[in-house]
Amino acid sequence: MTDGQTTSVTPVTLSFSTDYRRIAVEEAWAPKQLLDLYRSELAAGNITDPGFRSLWGYYLGDTERASSLTERIVEAGPSRIAAMDAAGIDVQILSLTAPGVQVLAKDIAKPMAEDANDLLKQSVDAYPDRFSGLTAVAPQDPEHAAQEIRRGHDKLGFKGVIINSHTHGEYLDDKKFWPIFEAAESLDTPIYLHPTTPSAQMIQPYVEAGLDGAIFGFAADTGLHLLRIITSGVFDRFPNLKIVVGHLGEALPYWLWRIDFMHAIAVRTQRYSAIKPLELRPSDYLKRNIWYTSSGMPWAPALNFVRDVVGKDRVMFAWDYPYQYDAQEVADTDAIAWSPEEKKAFFEGTAERVFHL
Ligand code: 1DF
Ligand code: MN
């Protein structure tokens, strides 16, 4: 199954069954060109976004974690496949790492998105049974993004779209972005709403405490983003739109009952002009339009809670390579006491269905 002989990865002892493929659906990749652009734009002072400066100021630095991360993230070939083999991962769905091109100025973001997609296709074509890809877009130009979604789907064979949360502090519930939803819905291709650092408007109390990253700030921004998409009525306009969200739903499943309760009060009292009646309860959209992945959360209590609340057929496996790269996590997740059918759905079947693999 592998041609990854060049590994320096120590395999963990795998004792789990293999009557299903393990498909990991939130796996980060970036072309070296993008990291070079990040570096030069940071040095030139052209990117002032404080979250970006915190995140990539760190990962482009010369610490050991940073250099091993950048070395792994640009590679989509033998070394990555060796890491997958060592952990028992059959397929990675690769996506442009956060914040992708969304932090760049519009005119450089658009060609960079296209180039990244063309480069990703080369890796997927080289290892078609090990890699799939998602289409990166520049929401800075919503019509261009919609067109790139169609190109990614029709010409490049990609299985969905990656959007790394806000774009220059703007969120997709703004109607100017809805051509993106229209394209994704009409192609029946899912949008993976992946985290990035909180927008400039809200990052200060996070970053001063060192909490702007994956520890909490990512989820705060992305959970808010998803909730805005729901309450703005996007799913009444696009009832067949599919959104995939990582980290077991960026906390929204835990809030689900209270969100319904408070949303109903806000609708009834007309307290906010932004909160209008919806066709369904917020929780209904969370159970109809949203799918959930286990990225960063190889933890049985949370996995079982979310599966209970949103439905077992909506939760699928992700590994978050190379950020949270731990081969043992896969074995631990595979050891949770679910039936063979449930495990097959979690690791393979749900991803096949949602991403049309
Ligand atoms: C980190 C984590 C960075 C995740 C990521 O992309 C990321 C991190 C920049 O730990 O800095 O995708 N994650 O999904 O948990
Ligand atoms: Mn991630």
Short mmCIF file of C-alpha atoms and ligand atoms in Angstrom, two decimals:
data_model
loop_
_atom_site.label_atom_id
_atom_site.label_comp_id
_atom_site.label_asym_id
_atom_site.label_seq_id
_atom_site.Cartn_x
_atom_site.Cartn_y
_atom_site.Cartn_z
CA MET A 1 0.00 0.00 0.00
CA THR A 2 2.92 2.36 0.51
CA ASP A 3 5.93 3.52 -1.36
CA GLY A 4 7.09 5.58 1.60
CA GLN A 5 10.37 3.83 2.40
CA THR A 6 12.03 7.11 3.25
CA THR A 7 10.40 7.30 6.64
CA SER A 8 11.99 8.19 9.93
CA VAL A 9 8.65 7.65 11.66
CA THR A 10 8.46 5.01 14.36
CA PRO A 11 5.36 2.90 13.76
CA VAL A 12 3.05 2.46 16.72
CA THR A 13 1.80 -1.03 17.39
CA LEU A 14 -1.52 -1.26 15.64
CA SER A 15 -3.90 -3.85 16.91
CA PHE A 16 -7.03 -2.60 15.23
CA SER A 17 -9.06 -4.11 12.49
CA THR A 18 -8.67 -3.11 8.88
CA ASP A 19 -11.97 -3.98 7.30
CA TYR A 20 -12.48 -0.31 6.55
CA ARG A 21 -10.25 2.41 5.16
CA ARG A 22 -9.37 5.22 7.53
CA ILE A 23 -10.03 8.50 5.76
CA ALA A 24 -8.71 11.64 7.46
CA VAL A 25 -10.56 14.71 6.26
CA GLU A 26 -8.83 17.78 7.77
CA GLU A 27 -5.25 17.41 6.69
CA ALA A 28 -3.18 20.52 6.16
CA TRP A 29 -0.97 21.27 3.22
CA ALA A 30 0.63 24.40 1.76
CA PRO A 31 2.83 24.93 -1.29
CA LYS A 32 6.27 26.34 -0.52
CA GLN A 33 5.30 29.34 -2.68
CA LEU A 34 2.63 30.31 -0.16
CA LEU A 35 4.97 30.08 2.82
CA ASP A 36 7.54 32.17 0.91
CA LEU A 37 4.83 34.73 0.20
CA TYR A 38 3.79 34.75 3.87
CA ARG A 39 7.42 35.35 4.82
CA SER A 40 7.98 38.21 2.38
CA GLU A 41 4.62 39.87 3.08
CA LEU A 42 5.28 39.70 6.82
CA ALA A 43 8.76 41.16 6.38
CA ALA A 44 7.42 43.95 4.18
CA GLY A 45 4.77 44.79 6.78
CA ASN A 46 2.01 44.18 4.24
CA ILE A 47 0.02 41.85 6.48
CA THR A 48 -1.08 43.55 9.65
CA ASP A 49 -3.68 41.02 10.78
CA PRO A 50 -2.66 40.32 14.40
CA GLY A 51 -3.81 36.70 14.33
CA PHE A 52 -1.75 35.97 11.25
CA ARG A 53 1.29 37.61 12.80
CA SER A 54 0.83 35.48 15.90
CA LEU A 55 0.31 32.22 13.97
CA TRP A 56 2.72 32.44 11.08
CA GLY A 57 5.16 34.68 12.92
CA TYR A 58 5.59 31.58 15.06
CA TYR A 59 5.49 28.83 12.44
CA LEU A 60 7.93 30.67 10.16
CA GLY A 61 10.35 31.07 13.03
CA ASP A 62 13.30 28.84 13.78
CA THR A 63 12.07 26.74 16.68
CA GLU A 64 12.09 22.97 16.39
CA ARG A 65 8.28 22.70 16.25
CA ALA A 66 8.14 25.38 13.58
CA SER A 67 10.75 23.86 11.30
CA SER A 68 9.39 20.34 11.58
CA LEU A 69 5.89 21.70 10.89
CA THR A 70 6.89 23.66 7.79
CA GLU A 71 8.95 20.75 6.50
CA ARG A 72 5.98 18.40 6.79
CA ILE A 73 3.25 20.74 5.62
CA VAL A 74 4.77 21.46 2.20
CA GLU A 75 5.25 17.78 1.44
CA ALA A 76 2.53 15.63 -0.08
CA GLY A 77 4.43 12.55 -1.14
CA PRO A 78 6.50 9.73 0.37
CA SER A 79 7.17 11.23 3.82
CA ARG A 80 3.54 12.07 4.43
CA ILE A 81 2.48 8.66 3.19
CA ALA A 82 4.99 7.03 5.54
CA ALA A 83 3.49 8.98 8.45
CA MET A 84 0.02 7.86 7.36
CA ASP A 85 1.14 4.24 7.12
CA ALA A 86 2.72 4.37 10.55
CA ALA A 87 -0.56 5.59 12.03
CA GLY A 88 -2.97 3.46 9.98
CA ILE A 89 -4.37 6.23 7.78
CA ASP A 90 -5.34 5.15 4.28
CA VAL A 91 -6.43 8.48 2.77
CA GLN A 92 -5.90 12.14 3.57
CA ILE A 93 -8.17 14.83 2.16
CA LEU A 94 -5.70 17.67 1.79
CA SER A 95 -6.62 21.32 2.21
CA LEU A 96 -4.74 24.59 2.09
CA THR A 97 -3.66 25.43 5.62
CA ALA A 98 -5.09 28.37 7.55
CA PRO A 99 -5.47 31.17 6.71
CA GLY A 100 -4.77 30.12 3.12
CA VAL A 101 -4.96 33.08 0.77
CA GLN A 102 -7.66 34.77 2.83
CA VAL A 103 -5.23 37.04 4.65
CA LEU A 104 -3.67 38.34 1.44
CA ALA A 105 -4.68 41.34 -0.65
CA LYS A 106 -7.32 40.41 -3.22
CA ASP A 107 -5.10 40.75 -6.26
CA ILE A 108 -2.43 38.40 -4.97
CA ALA A 109 -4.91 36.08 -3.27
CA LYS A 110 -6.74 35.09 -6.47
CA PRO A 111 -3.76 33.84 -8.52
CA MET A 112 -2.29 32.20 -5.40
CA ALA A 113 -5.52 30.24 -4.84
CA GLU A 114 -5.45 29.04 -8.45
CA ASP A 115 -1.77 28.09 -8.25
CA ALA A 116 -2.27 26.26 -4.96
CA ASN A 117 -5.13 24.28 -6.47
CA ASP A 118 -3.11 23.37 -9.56
CA LEU A 119 -0.19 22.25 -7.38
CA LEU A 120 -2.43 20.23 -5.10
CA LYS A 121 -3.89 18.44 -8.09
CA GLN A 122 -0.37 17.26 -9.00
CA SER A 123 0.03 15.53 -5.63
CA VAL A 124 -3.43 14.02 -5.74
CA ASP A 125 -2.75 12.75 -9.26
CA ALA A 126 0.55 11.23 -8.16
CA TYR A 127 -1.10 9.28 -5.30
CA PRO A 128 -4.76 9.02 -6.23
CA ASP A 129 -5.53 6.22 -3.77
CA ARG A 130 -3.89 8.08 -0.84
CA PHE A 131 -4.82 11.75 -1.36
CA SER A 132 -7.88 13.77 -2.25
CA GLY A 133 -8.13 17.55 -2.26
CA LEU A 134 -10.37 20.47 -1.40
CA THR A 135 -10.56 23.65 -3.48
CA ALA A 136 -8.98 26.77 -1.96
CA VAL A 137 -10.69 30.06 -2.73
CA ALA A 138 -10.22 33.81 -2.28
CA PRO A 139 -13.54 35.01 -0.80
CA GLN A 140 -12.16 38.56 -1.24
CA ASP A 141 -13.73 38.23 -4.70
CA PRO A 142 -16.86 36.12 -4.23
CA GLU A 143 -17.55 35.64 -7.95
CA HIS A 144 -13.98 34.49 -8.52
CA ALA A 145 -14.31 32.15 -5.55
CA ALA A 146 -17.50 30.66 -7.00
CA GLN A 147 -15.79 30.16 -10.34
CA GLU A 148 -12.80 28.50 -8.66
CA ILE A 149 -15.18 26.19 -6.78
CA ARG A 150 -16.62 25.11 -10.12
CA ARG A 151 -13.15 24.67 -11.65
CA GLY A 152 -11.98 22.68 -8.62
CA HIS A 153 -14.99 20.42 -8.84
CA ASP A 154 -15.30 20.02 -12.62
CA LYS A 155 -11.67 20.21 -13.83
CA LEU A 156 -9.48 19.30 -10.86
CA GLY A 157 -11.66 16.58 -9.36
CA PHE A 158 -11.61 18.08 -5.86
CA LYS A 159 -14.15 16.86 -3.32
CA GLY A 160 -15.14 20.04 -1.53
CA VAL A 161 -14.06 23.56 -0.64
CA ILE A 162 -11.82 24.81 2.17
CA ILE A 163 -12.58 28.15 3.79
CA ASN A 164 -10.42 29.14 6.72
CA SER A 165 -13.04 31.13 8.65
CA HIS A 166 -13.11 34.92 8.32
CA THR A 167 -11.62 36.87 5.43
CA HIS A 168 -10.13 40.19 6.54
CA GLY A 169 -12.56 40.16 9.46
CA GLU A 170 -15.63 39.48 7.31
CA TYR A 171 -17.89 36.45 7.76
CA LEU A 172 -19.74 34.45 5.15
CA ASP A 173 -23.22 35.38 6.40
CA ASP A 174 -22.67 38.69 4.60
CA LYS A 175 -24.80 38.35 1.47
CA LYS A 176 -21.97 39.50 -0.76
CA PHE A 177 -20.38 36.07 -0.15
CA TRP A 178 -23.47 34.04 -1.04
CA PRO A 179 -22.31 33.24 -4.59
CA ILE A 180 -19.93 30.88 -2.78
CA PHE A 181 -22.83 29.04 -1.14
CA GLU A 182 -24.77 29.01 -4.38
CA ALA A 183 -21.88 27.34 -6.24
CA ALA A 184 -21.26 24.75 -3.52
CA GLU A 185 -24.93 23.87 -3.16
CA SER A 186 -25.51 23.55 -6.89
CA LEU A 187 -22.55 21.16 -7.22
CA ASP A 188 -23.49 19.27 -4.03
CA THR A 189 -19.93 19.79 -2.83
CA PRO A 190 -19.31 20.49 0.88
CA ILE A 191 -17.58 23.54 2.34
CA TYR A 192 -15.13 22.73 5.12
CA LEU A 193 -15.27 25.72 7.47
CA HIS A 194 -11.84 25.45 9.07
CA PRO A 195 -10.55 27.67 11.87
CA THR A 196 -8.16 30.52 11.79
CA THR A 197 -7.14 32.99 14.48
CA PRO A 198 -9.85 35.41 15.68
CA SER A 199 -10.43 38.46 13.53
CA ALA A 200 -8.69 41.72 14.37
CA GLN A 201 -11.90 43.08 15.90
CA MET A 202 -11.90 40.42 18.63
CA ILE A 203 -8.42 39.03 19.02
CA GLN A 204 -6.91 41.33 21.62
CA PRO A 205 -8.11 39.61 24.81
CA TYR A 206 -7.15 36.25 23.28
CA VAL A 207 -3.70 37.13 22.06
CA GLU A 208 -2.62 39.02 25.19
CA ALA A 209 -3.33 35.84 27.15
CA GLY A 210 -1.74 33.50 24.59
CA LEU A 211 -5.12 31.92 23.79
CA ASP A 212 -5.66 33.00 20.17
CA GLY A 213 -4.58 29.70 18.59
CA ALA A 214 -5.83 26.12 18.55
CA ILE A 215 -6.19 26.09 22.33
CA PHE A 216 -9.38 28.19 22.17
CA GLY A 217 -9.30 31.24 19.88
CA PHE A 218 -9.71 29.14 16.73
CA ALA A 219 -12.89 27.56 18.07
CA ALA A 220 -14.25 30.89 19.33
CA ASP A 221 -13.93 32.44 15.89
CA THR A 222 -15.12 29.43 13.90
CA GLY A 223 -18.02 28.53 16.19
CA LEU A 224 -19.19 32.14 15.99
CA HIS A 225 -18.79 32.03 12.21
CA LEU A 226 -20.93 28.90 11.89
CA LEU A 227 -23.59 30.29 14.22
CA ARG A 228 -23.73 33.53 12.18
CA ILE A 229 -24.23 31.45 9.03
CA ILE A 230 -27.13 29.62 10.70
CA THR A 231 -28.90 32.60 12.28
CA SER A 232 -28.56 34.78 9.17
CA GLY A 233 -30.79 32.36 7.26
CA VAL A 234 -28.20 30.94 4.86
CA PHE A 235 -29.75 27.46 5.13
CA ASP A 236 -33.26 28.70 4.40
CA ARG A 237 -31.92 30.17 1.16
CA PHE A 238 -29.63 27.14 0.48
CA PRO A 239 -31.39 24.16 2.10
CA ASN A 240 -29.12 21.59 0.49
CA LEU A 241 -25.84 23.31 1.37
CA LYS A 242 -23.42 21.06 3.28
CA ILE A 243 -20.89 22.49 5.71
CA VAL A 244 -18.27 20.37 7.43
CA VAL A 245 -16.75 21.66 10.63
CA GLY A 246 -13.85 20.31 12.65
CA HIS A 247 -13.03 20.00 16.34
CA LEU A 248 -16.40 18.31 16.95
CA GLY A 249 -18.36 21.36 15.88
CA GLU A 250 -16.27 24.12 17.47
CA ALA A 251 -18.38 23.74 20.64
CA LEU A 252 -21.79 24.43 19.06
CA PRO A 253 -23.22 20.95 19.80
CA TYR A 254 -22.60 21.58 23.49
CA TRP A 255 -24.50 24.90 23.25
CA LEU A 256 -27.29 23.54 21.09
CA TRP A 257 -30.14 23.56 23.60
CA ARG A 258 -29.36 27.04 24.89
CA ILE A 259 -28.90 28.43 21.38
CA ASP A 260 -32.40 27.24 20.46
CA PHE A 261 -33.85 28.65 23.66
CA MET A 262 -32.21 32.07 23.39
CA HIS A 263 -32.77 32.30 19.65
CA ALA A 264 -36.51 31.77 20.11
CA ILE A 265 -36.64 34.56 22.70
CA ALA A 266 -34.70 36.93 20.45
CA VAL A 267 -37.05 36.20 17.55
CA ARG A 268 -40.15 36.70 19.70
CA THR A 269 -39.01 39.95 21.30
CA GLN A 270 -37.51 41.36 18.09
CA ARG A 271 -34.65 42.63 20.17
CA TYR A 272 -32.13 42.54 17.31
CA SER A 273 -32.81 43.45 13.71
CA ALA A 274 -30.24 40.79 12.70
CA ILE A 275 -32.24 37.99 14.34
CA LYS A 276 -35.17 37.12 12.12
CA PRO A 277 -37.49 34.13 12.18
CA LEU A 278 -36.03 31.02 10.58
CA GLU A 279 -37.89 28.12 9.03
CA LEU A 280 -36.33 25.75 11.56
CA ARG A 281 -34.65 25.88 14.95
CA PRO A 282 -30.87 26.48 14.91
CA SER A 283 -30.38 22.92 16.16
CA ASP A 284 -32.32 21.57 13.17
CA TYR A 285 -29.75 23.06 10.80
CA LEU A 286 -26.99 21.61 12.95
CA LYS A 287 -28.60 18.21 12.33
CA ARG A 288 -29.48 18.75 8.67
CA ASN A 289 -26.76 20.86 7.00
CA ILE A 290 -23.66 20.36 9.16
CA TRP A 291 -21.23 17.42 9.40
CA TYR A 292 -18.63 17.15 12.15
CA THR A 293 -15.08 15.88 12.31
CA SER A 294 -12.93 14.68 15.17
CA SER A 295 -9.92 16.84 14.31
CA GLY A 296 -7.97 17.63 17.44
CA MET A 297 -10.49 15.77 19.64
CA PRO A 298 -9.51 12.11 20.00
CA TRP A 299 -11.48 12.00 23.22
CA ALA A 300 -14.27 9.49 23.81
CA PRO A 301 -16.52 11.57 26.14
CA ALA A 302 -16.71 14.47 23.67
CA LEU A 303 -17.00 12.16 20.66
CA ASN A 304 -19.86 10.25 22.24
CA PHE A 305 -21.65 13.41 23.33
CA VAL A 306 -21.53 14.97 19.88
CA ARG A 307 -22.55 11.73 18.16
CA ASP A 308 -25.47 11.53 20.57
CA VAL A 309 -26.60 15.09 19.96
CA VAL A 310 -26.17 15.52 16.19
CA GLY A 311 -26.40 11.91 15.05
CA LYS A 312 -23.85 9.15 14.62
CA ASP A 313 -23.98 9.41 10.86
CA ARG A 314 -22.74 13.02 10.97
CA VAL A 315 -19.42 12.59 12.77
CA MET A 316 -16.31 11.49 10.92
CA PHE A 317 -12.60 11.12 11.46
CA ALA A 318 -9.94 13.76 10.95
CA TRP A 319 -6.34 13.78 12.09
CA ASP A 320 -5.16 17.38 11.60
CA TYR A 321 -1.77 16.35 10.27
CA PRO A 322 0.80 17.82 10.67
CA TYR A 323 -0.31 20.14 13.47
CA GLN A 324 -1.65 17.59 15.87
CA TYR A 325 0.33 14.71 14.55
CA ASP A 326 0.28 11.75 16.86
CA ALA A 327 0.07 8.25 15.46
CA GLN A 328 -1.22 6.93 18.79
CA GLU A 329 -4.33 9.11 18.47
CA VAL A 330 -5.55 7.00 15.62
CA ALA A 331 -5.14 3.79 17.58
CA ASP A 332 -6.82 5.34 20.61
CA THR A 333 -9.78 6.56 18.57
CA ASP A 334 -10.08 3.19 16.89
CA ALA A 335 -10.18 1.54 20.31
CA ILE A 336 -13.38 3.33 21.42
CA ALA A 337 -16.16 0.85 22.09
CA TRP A 338 -18.34 1.38 19.05
CA SER A 339 -19.83 -1.37 16.93
CA PRO A 340 -17.95 -2.42 13.78
CA GLU A 341 -20.62 -0.72 11.66
CA GLU A 342 -20.30 2.53 13.61
CA LYS A 343 -16.53 2.48 13.24
CA LYS A 344 -16.75 1.86 9.55
CA ALA A 345 -19.11 4.82 9.19
CA PHE A 346 -16.90 7.05 11.35
CA PHE A 347 -13.63 6.25 9.58
CA GLU A 348 -14.86 5.67 6.06
CA GLY A 349 -18.53 5.64 5.11
CA THR A 350 -19.63 9.10 6.19
CA ALA A 351 -16.65 10.77 4.49
CA GLU A 352 -17.30 8.78 1.31
CA ARG A 353 -20.89 9.93 1.32
CA VAL A 354 -20.38 13.61 2.17
CA PHE A 355 -17.33 14.20 -0.03
CA HIS A 356 -18.44 11.83 -2.82
CA LEU A 357 -15.14 9.94 -2.67
C1 1DF B 1 -2.93 24.58 14.52
C2 1DF B 1 -3.98 23.67 14.71
C3 1DF B 1 -2.78 25.23 13.31
C4 1DF B 1 -4.88 23.45 13.68
C5 1DF B 1 -3.67 24.97 12.27
O1 1DF B 1 -3.62 25.60 11.09
C6 1DF B 1 -4.68 24.02 12.44
C7 1DF B 1 -1.99 24.86 15.60
C8 1DF B 1 -2.85 26.78 10.99
O2 1DF B 1 -1.93 24.05 16.55
O3 1DF B 1 -1.30 25.88 15.54
O4 1DF B 1 -5.42 23.68 11.38
N1 1DF B 1 -6.02 22.64 13.95
O5 1DF B 1 -6.90 22.46 13.10
O6 1DF B 1 -6.19 22.21 15.13
MN MN B 2 -6.80 22.03 11.17
#
